[in-house]
mmCIF file of C-alpha atoms in Angstrom:
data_model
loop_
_atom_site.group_PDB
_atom_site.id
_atom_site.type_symbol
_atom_site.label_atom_id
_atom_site.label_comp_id
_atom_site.label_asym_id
_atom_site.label_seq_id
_atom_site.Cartn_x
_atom_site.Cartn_y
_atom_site.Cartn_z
ATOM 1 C CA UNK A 1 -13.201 1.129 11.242
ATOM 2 C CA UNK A 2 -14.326 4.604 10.220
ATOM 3 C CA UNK A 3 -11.789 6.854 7.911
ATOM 4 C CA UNK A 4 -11.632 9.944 9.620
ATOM 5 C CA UNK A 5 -11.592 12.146 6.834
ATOM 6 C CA UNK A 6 -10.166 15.328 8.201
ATOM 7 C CA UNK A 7 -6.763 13.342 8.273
ATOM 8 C CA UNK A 8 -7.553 11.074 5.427
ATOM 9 C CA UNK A 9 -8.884 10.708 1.958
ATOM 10 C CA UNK A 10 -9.962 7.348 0.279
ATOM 11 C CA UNK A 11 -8.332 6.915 -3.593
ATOM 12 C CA UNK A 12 -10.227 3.968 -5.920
ATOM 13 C CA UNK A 13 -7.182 2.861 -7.856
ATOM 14 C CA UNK A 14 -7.374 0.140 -10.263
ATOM 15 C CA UNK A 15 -4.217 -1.843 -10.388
ATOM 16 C CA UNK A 16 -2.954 -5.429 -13.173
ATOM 17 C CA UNK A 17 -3.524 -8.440 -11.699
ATOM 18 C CA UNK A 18 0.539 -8.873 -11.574
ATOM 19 C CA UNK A 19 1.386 -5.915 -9.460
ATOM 20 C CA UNK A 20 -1.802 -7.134 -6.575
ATOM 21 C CA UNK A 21 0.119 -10.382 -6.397
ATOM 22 C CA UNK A 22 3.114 -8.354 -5.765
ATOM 23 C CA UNK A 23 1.645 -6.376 -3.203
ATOM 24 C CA UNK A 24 -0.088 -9.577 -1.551
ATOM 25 C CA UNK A 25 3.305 -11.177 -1.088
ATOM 26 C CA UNK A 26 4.797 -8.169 0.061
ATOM 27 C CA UNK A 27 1.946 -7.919 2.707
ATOM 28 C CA UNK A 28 2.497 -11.372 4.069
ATOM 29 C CA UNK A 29 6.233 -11.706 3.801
ATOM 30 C CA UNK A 30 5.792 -8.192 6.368
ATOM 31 C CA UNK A 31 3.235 -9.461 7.945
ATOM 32 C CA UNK A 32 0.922 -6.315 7.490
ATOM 33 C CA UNK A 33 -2.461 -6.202 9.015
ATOM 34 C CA UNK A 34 -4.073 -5.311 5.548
ATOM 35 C CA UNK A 35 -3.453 -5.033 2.063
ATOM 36 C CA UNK A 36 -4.201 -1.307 2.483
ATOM 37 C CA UNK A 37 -1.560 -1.110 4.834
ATOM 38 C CA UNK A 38 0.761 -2.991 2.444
ATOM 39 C CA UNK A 39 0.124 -0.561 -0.453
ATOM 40 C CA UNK A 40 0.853 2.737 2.115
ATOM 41 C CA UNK A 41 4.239 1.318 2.776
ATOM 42 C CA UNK A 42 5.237 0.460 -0.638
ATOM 43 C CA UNK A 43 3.863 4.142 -1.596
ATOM 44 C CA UNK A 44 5.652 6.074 0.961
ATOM 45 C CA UNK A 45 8.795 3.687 0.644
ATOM 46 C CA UNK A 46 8.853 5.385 -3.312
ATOM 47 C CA UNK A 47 8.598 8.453 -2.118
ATOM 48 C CA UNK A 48 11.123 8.089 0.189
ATOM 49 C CA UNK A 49 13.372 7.026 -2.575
ATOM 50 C CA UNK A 50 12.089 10.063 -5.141
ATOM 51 C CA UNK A 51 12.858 12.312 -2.467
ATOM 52 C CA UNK A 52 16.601 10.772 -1.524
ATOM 53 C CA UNK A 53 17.795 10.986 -5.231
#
């Protein structure tokens, strides 16, 4: 699938080997279609938080 990059940008980010085994449970244990997907979730769920406090 193409990234359509008027609405998107694409970010290299280099992350421990702990935190991607995090981020792989969380993925399955949602049942995500993607890691990517996974990672845009947990991001925005921060946010979310930053912005409530």
């Amino acid at each position: 699938m193409a990234v359509d990059k008027s609405k998107n940008t694409q970010i290299l980010v280099t992350f421990p080997n702990e935190m991607v085994e995090e981020i792989k449970k969380y993925w399955h244990e949602n049942q995500l279609d993607n890691r990517n997907e996974a990672i845009r979730q947990l991001v925005a769920s921060g946010l979310k938080k930053e912005q409530s406090e």
